[in-house]
C-alpha atoms as one frame of an Amber mdcrd trajectory, in Angstrom:
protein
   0.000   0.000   0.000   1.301   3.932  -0.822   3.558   4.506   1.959   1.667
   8.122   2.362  -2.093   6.228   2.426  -0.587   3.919   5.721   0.828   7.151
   7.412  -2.376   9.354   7.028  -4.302   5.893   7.965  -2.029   5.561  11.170
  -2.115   9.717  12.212  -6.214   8.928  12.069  -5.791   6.520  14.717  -3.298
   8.448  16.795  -5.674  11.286  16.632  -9.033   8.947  17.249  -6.675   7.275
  20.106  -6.329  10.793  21.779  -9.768  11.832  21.468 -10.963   8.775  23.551
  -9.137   9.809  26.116 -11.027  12.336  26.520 -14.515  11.650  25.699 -16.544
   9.426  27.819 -18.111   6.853  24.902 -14.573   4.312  25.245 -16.569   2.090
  23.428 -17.491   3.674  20.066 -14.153   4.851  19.891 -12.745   1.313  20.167
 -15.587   0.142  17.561 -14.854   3.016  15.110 -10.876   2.492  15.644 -11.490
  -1.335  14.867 -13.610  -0.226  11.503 -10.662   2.080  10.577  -8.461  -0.648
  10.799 -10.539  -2.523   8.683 -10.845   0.074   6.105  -6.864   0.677   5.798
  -6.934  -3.716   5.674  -9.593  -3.265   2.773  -7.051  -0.727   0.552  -4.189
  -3.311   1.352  -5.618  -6.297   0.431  -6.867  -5.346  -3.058  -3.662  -5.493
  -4.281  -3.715  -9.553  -3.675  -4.121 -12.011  -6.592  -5.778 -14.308  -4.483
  -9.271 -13.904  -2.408  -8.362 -13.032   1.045 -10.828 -14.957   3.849 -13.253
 -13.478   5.732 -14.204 -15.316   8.808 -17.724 -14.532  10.194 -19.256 -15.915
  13.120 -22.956 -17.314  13.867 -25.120 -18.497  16.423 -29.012 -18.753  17.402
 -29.236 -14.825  18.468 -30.826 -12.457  16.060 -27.816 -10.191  15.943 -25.890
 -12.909  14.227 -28.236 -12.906  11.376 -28.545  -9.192  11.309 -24.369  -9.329
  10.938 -24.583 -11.868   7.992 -27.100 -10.488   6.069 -25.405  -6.521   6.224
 -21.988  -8.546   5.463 -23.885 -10.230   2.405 -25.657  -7.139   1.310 -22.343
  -4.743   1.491 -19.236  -7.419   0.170 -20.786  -9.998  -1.741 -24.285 -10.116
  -3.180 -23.577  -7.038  -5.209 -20.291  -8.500  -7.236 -21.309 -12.181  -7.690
 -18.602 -14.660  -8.101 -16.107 -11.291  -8.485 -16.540 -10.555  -4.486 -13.292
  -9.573  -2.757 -13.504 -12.147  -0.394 -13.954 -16.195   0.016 -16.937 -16.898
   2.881 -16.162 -18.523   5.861 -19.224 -19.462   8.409 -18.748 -20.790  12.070
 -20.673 -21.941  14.719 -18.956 -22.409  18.121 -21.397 -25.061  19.320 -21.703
 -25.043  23.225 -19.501 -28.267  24.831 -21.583 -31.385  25.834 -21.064 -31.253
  29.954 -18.887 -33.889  31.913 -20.896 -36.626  32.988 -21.479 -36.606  37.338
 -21.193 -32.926  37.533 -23.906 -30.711  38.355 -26.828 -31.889  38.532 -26.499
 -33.960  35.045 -26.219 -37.396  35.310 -25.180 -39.744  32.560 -28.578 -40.705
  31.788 -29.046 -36.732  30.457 -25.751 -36.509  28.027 -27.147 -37.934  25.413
 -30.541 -35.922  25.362 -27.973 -32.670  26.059 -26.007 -33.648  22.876 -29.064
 -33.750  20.684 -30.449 -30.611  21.734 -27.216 -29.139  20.875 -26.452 -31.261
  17.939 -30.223 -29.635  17.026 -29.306 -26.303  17.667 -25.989 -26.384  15.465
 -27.767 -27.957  12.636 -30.779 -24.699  12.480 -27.935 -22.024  12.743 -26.238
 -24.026   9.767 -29.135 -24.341   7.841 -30.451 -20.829   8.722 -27.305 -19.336
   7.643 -27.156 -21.542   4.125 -30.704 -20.155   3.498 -29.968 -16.506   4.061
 -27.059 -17.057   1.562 -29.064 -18.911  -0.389 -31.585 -15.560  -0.927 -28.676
 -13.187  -1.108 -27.376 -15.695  -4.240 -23.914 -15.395  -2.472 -22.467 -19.514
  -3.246 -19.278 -21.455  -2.392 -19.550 -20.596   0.869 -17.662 -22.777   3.746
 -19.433 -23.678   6.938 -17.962 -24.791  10.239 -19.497 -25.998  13.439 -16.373
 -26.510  15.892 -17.026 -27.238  19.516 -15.524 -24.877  22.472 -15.811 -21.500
  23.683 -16.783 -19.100  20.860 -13.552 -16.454  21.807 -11.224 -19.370  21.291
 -13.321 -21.038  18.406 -13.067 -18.110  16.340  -9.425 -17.010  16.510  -8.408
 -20.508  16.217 -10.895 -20.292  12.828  -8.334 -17.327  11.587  -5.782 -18.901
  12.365  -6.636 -22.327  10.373  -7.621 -20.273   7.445  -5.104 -17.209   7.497
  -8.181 -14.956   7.312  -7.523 -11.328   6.854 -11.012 -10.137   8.727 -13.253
 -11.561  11.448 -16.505 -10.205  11.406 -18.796 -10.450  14.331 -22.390  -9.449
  15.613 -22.897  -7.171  18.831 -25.328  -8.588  21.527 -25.367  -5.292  22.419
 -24.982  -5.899  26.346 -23.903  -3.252  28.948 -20.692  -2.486  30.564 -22.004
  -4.848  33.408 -23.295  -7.768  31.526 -20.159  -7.913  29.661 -17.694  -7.777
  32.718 -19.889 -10.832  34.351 -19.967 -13.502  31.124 -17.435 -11.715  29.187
 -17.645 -10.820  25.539 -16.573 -12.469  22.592 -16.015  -9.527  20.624 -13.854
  -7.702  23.060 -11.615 -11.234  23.233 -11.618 -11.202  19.790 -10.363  -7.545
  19.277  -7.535  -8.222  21.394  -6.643 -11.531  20.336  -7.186 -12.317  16.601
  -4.720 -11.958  14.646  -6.627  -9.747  12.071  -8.778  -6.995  11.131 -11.891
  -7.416  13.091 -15.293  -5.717  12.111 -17.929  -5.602  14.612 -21.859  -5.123
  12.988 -24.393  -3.466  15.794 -27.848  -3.941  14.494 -29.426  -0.316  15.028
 -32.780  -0.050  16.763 -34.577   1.685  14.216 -32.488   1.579  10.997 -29.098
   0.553   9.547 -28.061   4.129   9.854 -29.095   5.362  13.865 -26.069   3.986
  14.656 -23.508   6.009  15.822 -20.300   4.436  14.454 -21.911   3.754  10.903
 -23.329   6.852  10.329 -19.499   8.065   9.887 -20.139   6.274   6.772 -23.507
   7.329   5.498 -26.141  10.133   6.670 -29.106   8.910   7.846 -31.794   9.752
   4.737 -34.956  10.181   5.749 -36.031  11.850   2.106 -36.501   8.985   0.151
 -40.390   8.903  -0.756 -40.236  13.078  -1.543 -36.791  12.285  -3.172 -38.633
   9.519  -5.272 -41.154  11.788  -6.212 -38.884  14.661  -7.528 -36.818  12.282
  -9.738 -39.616  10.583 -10.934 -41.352  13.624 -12.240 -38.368  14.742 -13.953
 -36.828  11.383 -15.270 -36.317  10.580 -18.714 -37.552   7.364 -19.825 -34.478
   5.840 -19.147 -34.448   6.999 -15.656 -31.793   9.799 -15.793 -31.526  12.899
 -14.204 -29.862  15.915 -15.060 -28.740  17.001 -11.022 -27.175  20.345  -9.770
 -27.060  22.267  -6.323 -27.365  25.717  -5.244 -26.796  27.129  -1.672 -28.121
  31.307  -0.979 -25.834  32.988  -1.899 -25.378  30.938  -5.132 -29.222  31.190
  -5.703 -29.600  34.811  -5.134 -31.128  37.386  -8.129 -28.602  37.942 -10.947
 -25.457  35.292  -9.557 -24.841  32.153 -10.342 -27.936  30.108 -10.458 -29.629
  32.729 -12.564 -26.714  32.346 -15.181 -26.950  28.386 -15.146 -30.995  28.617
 -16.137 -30.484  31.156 -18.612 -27.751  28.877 -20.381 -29.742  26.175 -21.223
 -32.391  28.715 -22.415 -30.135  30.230 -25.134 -28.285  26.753 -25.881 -28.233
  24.826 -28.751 -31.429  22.588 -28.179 -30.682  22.271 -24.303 -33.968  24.329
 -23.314 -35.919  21.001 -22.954 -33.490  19.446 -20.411 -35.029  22.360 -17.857
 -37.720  19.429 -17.834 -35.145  16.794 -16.444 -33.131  19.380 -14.159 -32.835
  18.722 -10.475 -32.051  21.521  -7.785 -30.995  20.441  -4.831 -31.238  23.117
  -2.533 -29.133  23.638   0.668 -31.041  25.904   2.623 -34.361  26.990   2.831
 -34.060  30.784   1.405 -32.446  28.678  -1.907 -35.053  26.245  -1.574 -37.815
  29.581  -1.828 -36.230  30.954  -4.640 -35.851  27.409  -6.733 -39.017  26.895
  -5.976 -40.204  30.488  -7.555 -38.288  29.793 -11.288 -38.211  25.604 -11.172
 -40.365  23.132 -11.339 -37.854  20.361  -9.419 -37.058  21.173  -6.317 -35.543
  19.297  -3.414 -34.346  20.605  -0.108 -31.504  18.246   1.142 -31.168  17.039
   4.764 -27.824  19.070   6.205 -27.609  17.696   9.505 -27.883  21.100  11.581
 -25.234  22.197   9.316 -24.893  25.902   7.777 -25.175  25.874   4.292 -26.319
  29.384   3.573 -23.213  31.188   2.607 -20.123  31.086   0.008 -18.641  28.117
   0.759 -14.717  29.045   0.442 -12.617  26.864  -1.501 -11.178  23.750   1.223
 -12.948  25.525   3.990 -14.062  22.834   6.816 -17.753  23.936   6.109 -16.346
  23.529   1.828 -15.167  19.953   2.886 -18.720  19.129   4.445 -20.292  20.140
   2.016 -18.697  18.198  -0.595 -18.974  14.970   0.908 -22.688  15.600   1.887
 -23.047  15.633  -2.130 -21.288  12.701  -2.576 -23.643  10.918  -0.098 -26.652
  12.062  -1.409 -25.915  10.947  -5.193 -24.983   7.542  -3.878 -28.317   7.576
  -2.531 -30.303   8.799  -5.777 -27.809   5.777  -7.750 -29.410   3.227  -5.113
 -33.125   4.757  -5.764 -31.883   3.205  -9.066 -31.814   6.857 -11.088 -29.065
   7.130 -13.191 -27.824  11.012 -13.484 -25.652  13.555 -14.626 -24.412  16.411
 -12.390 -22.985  19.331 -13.281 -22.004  22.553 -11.160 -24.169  25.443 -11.586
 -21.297  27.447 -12.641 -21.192  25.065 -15.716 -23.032  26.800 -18.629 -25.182
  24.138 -20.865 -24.389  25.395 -24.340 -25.183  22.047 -26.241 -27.025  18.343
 -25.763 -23.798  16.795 -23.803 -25.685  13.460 -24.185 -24.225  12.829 -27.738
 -20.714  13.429 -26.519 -21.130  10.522 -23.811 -19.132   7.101 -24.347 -22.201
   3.878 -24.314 -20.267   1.665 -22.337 -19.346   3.437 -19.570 -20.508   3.281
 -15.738 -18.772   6.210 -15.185 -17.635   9.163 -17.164 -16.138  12.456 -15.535
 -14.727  15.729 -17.187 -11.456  17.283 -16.196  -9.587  20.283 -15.986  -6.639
  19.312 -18.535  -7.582  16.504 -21.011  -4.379  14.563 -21.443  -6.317  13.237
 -25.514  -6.677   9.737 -24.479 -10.630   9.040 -22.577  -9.035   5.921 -20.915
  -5.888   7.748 -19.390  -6.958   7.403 -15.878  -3.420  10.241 -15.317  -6.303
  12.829 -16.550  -7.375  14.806 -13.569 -10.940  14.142 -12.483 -13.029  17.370
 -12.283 -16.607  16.035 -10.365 -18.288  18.924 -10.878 -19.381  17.608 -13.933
 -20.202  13.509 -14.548 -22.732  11.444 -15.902 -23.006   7.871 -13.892 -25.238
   5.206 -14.846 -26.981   3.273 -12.182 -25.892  -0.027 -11.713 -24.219  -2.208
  -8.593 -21.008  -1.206  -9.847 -21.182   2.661  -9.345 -23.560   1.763  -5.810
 -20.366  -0.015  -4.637 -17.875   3.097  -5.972 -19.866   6.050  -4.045 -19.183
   3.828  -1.284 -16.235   2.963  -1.445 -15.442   6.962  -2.496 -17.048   8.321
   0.219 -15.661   5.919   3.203 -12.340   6.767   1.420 -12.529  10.354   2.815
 -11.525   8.667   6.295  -8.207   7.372   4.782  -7.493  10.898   3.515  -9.164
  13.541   6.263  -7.320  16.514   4.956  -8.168  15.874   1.424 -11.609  17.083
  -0.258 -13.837  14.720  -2.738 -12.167  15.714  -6.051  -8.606  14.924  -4.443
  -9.671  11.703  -2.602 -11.470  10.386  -6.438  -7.746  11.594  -7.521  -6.416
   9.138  -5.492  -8.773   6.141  -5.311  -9.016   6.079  -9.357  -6.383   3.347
  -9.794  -7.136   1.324  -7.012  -6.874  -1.850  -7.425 -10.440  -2.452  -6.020
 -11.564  -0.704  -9.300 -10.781  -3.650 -11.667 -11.598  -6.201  -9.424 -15.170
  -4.757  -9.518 -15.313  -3.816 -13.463 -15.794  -0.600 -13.026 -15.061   1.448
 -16.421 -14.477   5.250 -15.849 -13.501   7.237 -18.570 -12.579  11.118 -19.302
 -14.445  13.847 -20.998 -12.918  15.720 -24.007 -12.234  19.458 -23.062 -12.956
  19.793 -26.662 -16.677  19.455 -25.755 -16.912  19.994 -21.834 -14.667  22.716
 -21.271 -13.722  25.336 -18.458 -11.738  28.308 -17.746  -8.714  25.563 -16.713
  -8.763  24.725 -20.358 -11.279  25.588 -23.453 -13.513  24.313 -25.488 -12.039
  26.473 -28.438 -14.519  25.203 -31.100 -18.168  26.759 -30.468 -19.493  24.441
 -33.040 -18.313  21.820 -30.658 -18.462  22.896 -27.239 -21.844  21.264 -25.034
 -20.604  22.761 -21.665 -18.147  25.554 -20.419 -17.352  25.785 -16.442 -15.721
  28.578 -14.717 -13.335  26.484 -12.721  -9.723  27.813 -11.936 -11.581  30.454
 -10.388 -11.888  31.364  -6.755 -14.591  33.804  -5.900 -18.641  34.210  -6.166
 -18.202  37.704  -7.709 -15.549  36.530 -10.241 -17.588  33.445 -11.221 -20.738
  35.718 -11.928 -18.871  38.220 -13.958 -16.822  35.916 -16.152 -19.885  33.811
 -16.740 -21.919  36.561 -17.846 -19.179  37.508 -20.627 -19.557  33.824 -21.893
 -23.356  33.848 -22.023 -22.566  36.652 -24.394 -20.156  34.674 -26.413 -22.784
  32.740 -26.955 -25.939  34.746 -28.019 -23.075  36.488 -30.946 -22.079  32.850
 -31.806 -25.999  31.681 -32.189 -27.046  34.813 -33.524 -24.781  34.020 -36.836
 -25.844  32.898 -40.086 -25.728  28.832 -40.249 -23.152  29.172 -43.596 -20.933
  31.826 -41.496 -21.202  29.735 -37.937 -18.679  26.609 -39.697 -15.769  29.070
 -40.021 -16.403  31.994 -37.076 -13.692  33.530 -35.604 -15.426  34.008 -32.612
 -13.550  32.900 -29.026 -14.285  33.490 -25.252 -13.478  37.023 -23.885 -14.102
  35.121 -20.656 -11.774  34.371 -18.435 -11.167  37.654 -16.892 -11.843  38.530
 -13.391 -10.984  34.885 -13.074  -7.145  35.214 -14.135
């Protein structure tokens, strides 16, 4: 692994190990330093030829199921026989007691061993069956007799797993000191990455530790009804977002609807446009000039204001967006989203590669689509919906705990050639500058050119002005005669309070 990913991985920790000390919730912090660990495991072990084991424990409670079934759902059931890992089940099944002691005689062992012969045999077929509905095969199942702390490292020892992964019971401080806990043993004593699944009360994402990973969304059925109303048939969406001061009269979101009213045959994507508003006075004014609207969830957060460029509020921001559009990929909506200081001059839909999951513009195109050295630029991408690009926001945004300093653009940077992203088939190429252009580097041709973005730019006011000069471009390039548009001389005036 890059020397520089297991340093920033190992500062986390040192930093996560110094804020326990002084909060009073020891425990999350052990969970969530356990899941780190597990993360930075998950970025070294892609670069194996071979399937690294996964060891994960079950028994009769309902916490075991819970911890198979999330395990399925997340690692396996989306990548078929390509998943990153080979399965292995076991069940520590209780010892039969000593004959004479207690209060068992003889007469009773054999009763005893059936009941728990029983009892091994549901949890092994109840386990086979919830495989059997997640269509994850070729699993391996184990029933091994002993204490469940020492069954289960001896399992990762046996089968040199890389991570153990376990279900909480969920007892208190006090239950846990009295029968002990497996998952504390286990911690401490296996001799891998260990991953610990709590099954939330309400929802997957109440949790404390896993909502570092995802926000809780509680906007799905108003969500659902937004997309749906502006969908294509093929259930794409055209997706941008706005804050106040972005969405006031005469800046930038004024500029971004007027460009697709005085493109070239872009006025009837308005119908599939998006705004996704982050505060309430942006949501008011969408509301007033848009038909699709949406007011995103921002966690007490203050949204409101120019977000400056790598700004802690910037950073939040960011990965908020990146949360939210892996959330409209799993509605199953397929979408492209652009900046709103991107100006639509063309259909970009005739410029976009067929078989591609996901295709992303950049600030310098390096001429070859598949040169994953381009620069990604995410303000503009168009990402089909598919189990490929569900897994990639995922794997994207939990990324942004390997590299806290970085924001999303910089992390993607990184991440692109990981080796986890031909192991899942994901293909990613680059837009043409020639056609999606920016202020970082033209689209010279206006006969080509679909979009234009005012990045290498830092400021509202400069954005606003320089954008207005290219809307003008524009209206002298469209207002030519078709026999003199071939051969114009025209070019941007624009960039110029952006130099």
């Amino acid at each position: 692994m890059d020397t520089r990913l297991a340093e920033a991985t190992s500062l986390l920790l040192l930093r996560l190990e110094v804020l326990k000390r002084k909060s009073k919730h020891a425990f999350s912090w052990r969970v969530l330093k356990a899941i780190l660990a597990t993360i930075k495991f998950l970025l070294e072990m892609a670069s194996s030829t071979e399937k690294a084991v996964m060891v994960l424990a079950i028994d009769e409670h309902e916490h075991s199921n819970y911890a198979l079934e999330w395990t399925l759902d997340r690692f396996f059931t989306p990548y078929g026989s390509d998943a990153p890992f080979k399965l292995v089940l076991v069940n520590a099944k209780s010892s039969t007691p000593v004959a004479g002691t207690g209060a068992l005689g003889a007469e009773f062992l054999p009763a005893v061993e059936s009941q728990l012969k029983q009892l091994a045999d549901q949890i092994t077929e109840k386990a086979t069956q919830i495989c059997v509905n997640k269509s994850v095969h070729g699993v391996v199942m184990e029933v091994v007799e002993g204490d469940a702390r020492n069954v289960l490292c001896d399992a990762v020892e046996r089968h040199q797993a890389s991570l153990l992964v376990l279900g909480s019971h969920g007892y208190g401080a006090i239950k846990r000191a009295v029968i002990g806990s497996v998952s504390d043993h286990c911690v401490h004593r296996a001799r891998c990455s260990v991953m610990i699944v709590k099954k939330p009360k309400l929802n997957l994402f109440n949790n404390d530790v896993w909502s570092l990973y995802m926000y809780q969304g509680n906007y799905e059925a108003k969500l659902e009804s937004v997309l749906r109303s502006a969908s294509m048939e093929d259930k794409t969406v055209i997706i941008t977002t706005v804050n106040n001061a972005w969405a006031e009269p005469g800046s930038i979101f004024d500029i971004f609807l007027e460009s697709f009213r005085v493109g070239n045959q872009t006025k009837k994507l308005l119908n599939h446009l998006v705004i996704i508003t982050w505060d309430k006075k942006a949501h008011a004014r969408c509301i007033a000039l848009h038909p699709h609207c949406f007011q995103i969830e921002t966690k007490g957060s203050n949204y409101t204001n120019e977000a400056f460029f790598m700004t802690p509020n910037y950073l939040h921001m960011m990965w908020r967006r990146i949360e939210f559009l892996g959330s409209v990929l799993e509605m199953g909506y397929s979408f492209v989203f652009t900046d709103s200081d991107i100006m639509w001059f063309r259909d970009p839909f005739k410029q976009f590669y067929k078989d591609t999951d996901i295709q992303i513009a950049c600030d310098v195109f390096k001429g070859d689509s598949s040169n994953m050295k381009n620069f990604p630029n995410g303000g503009f991408a168009y990402v089909k919906s598919n189990s490929r690009t569900i897994w990639f926001y995922k794997f994207w945004y939990m990324s942004r705990i390997v590299y806290p300093t970085l924001h999303d653009q910089d992390v993607l940077n990184k991440i692109k050639q990981h080796p986890f992203i031909s192991r899942m088939r994901l293909r990613i190429r680059f837009l043409s500058t020639t056609y999606f252009g920016g202020f970082c580097q033209a689209s010279k041709d206006f006969n080509k050119v679909c979009t234009m973005h005012a990045n290498c730019c830092v400021g509202l006011g400069n954005k606003v002005n320089d954008l207005k000069i290219l809307i003008e471009d524009w209206k002298k390039y469209m207002a030519l005669p078709e026999n003199e548009k071939t051969n114009s001389p025209l070019s941007w005036s624009a960039p110029k309070s952006c130099k």
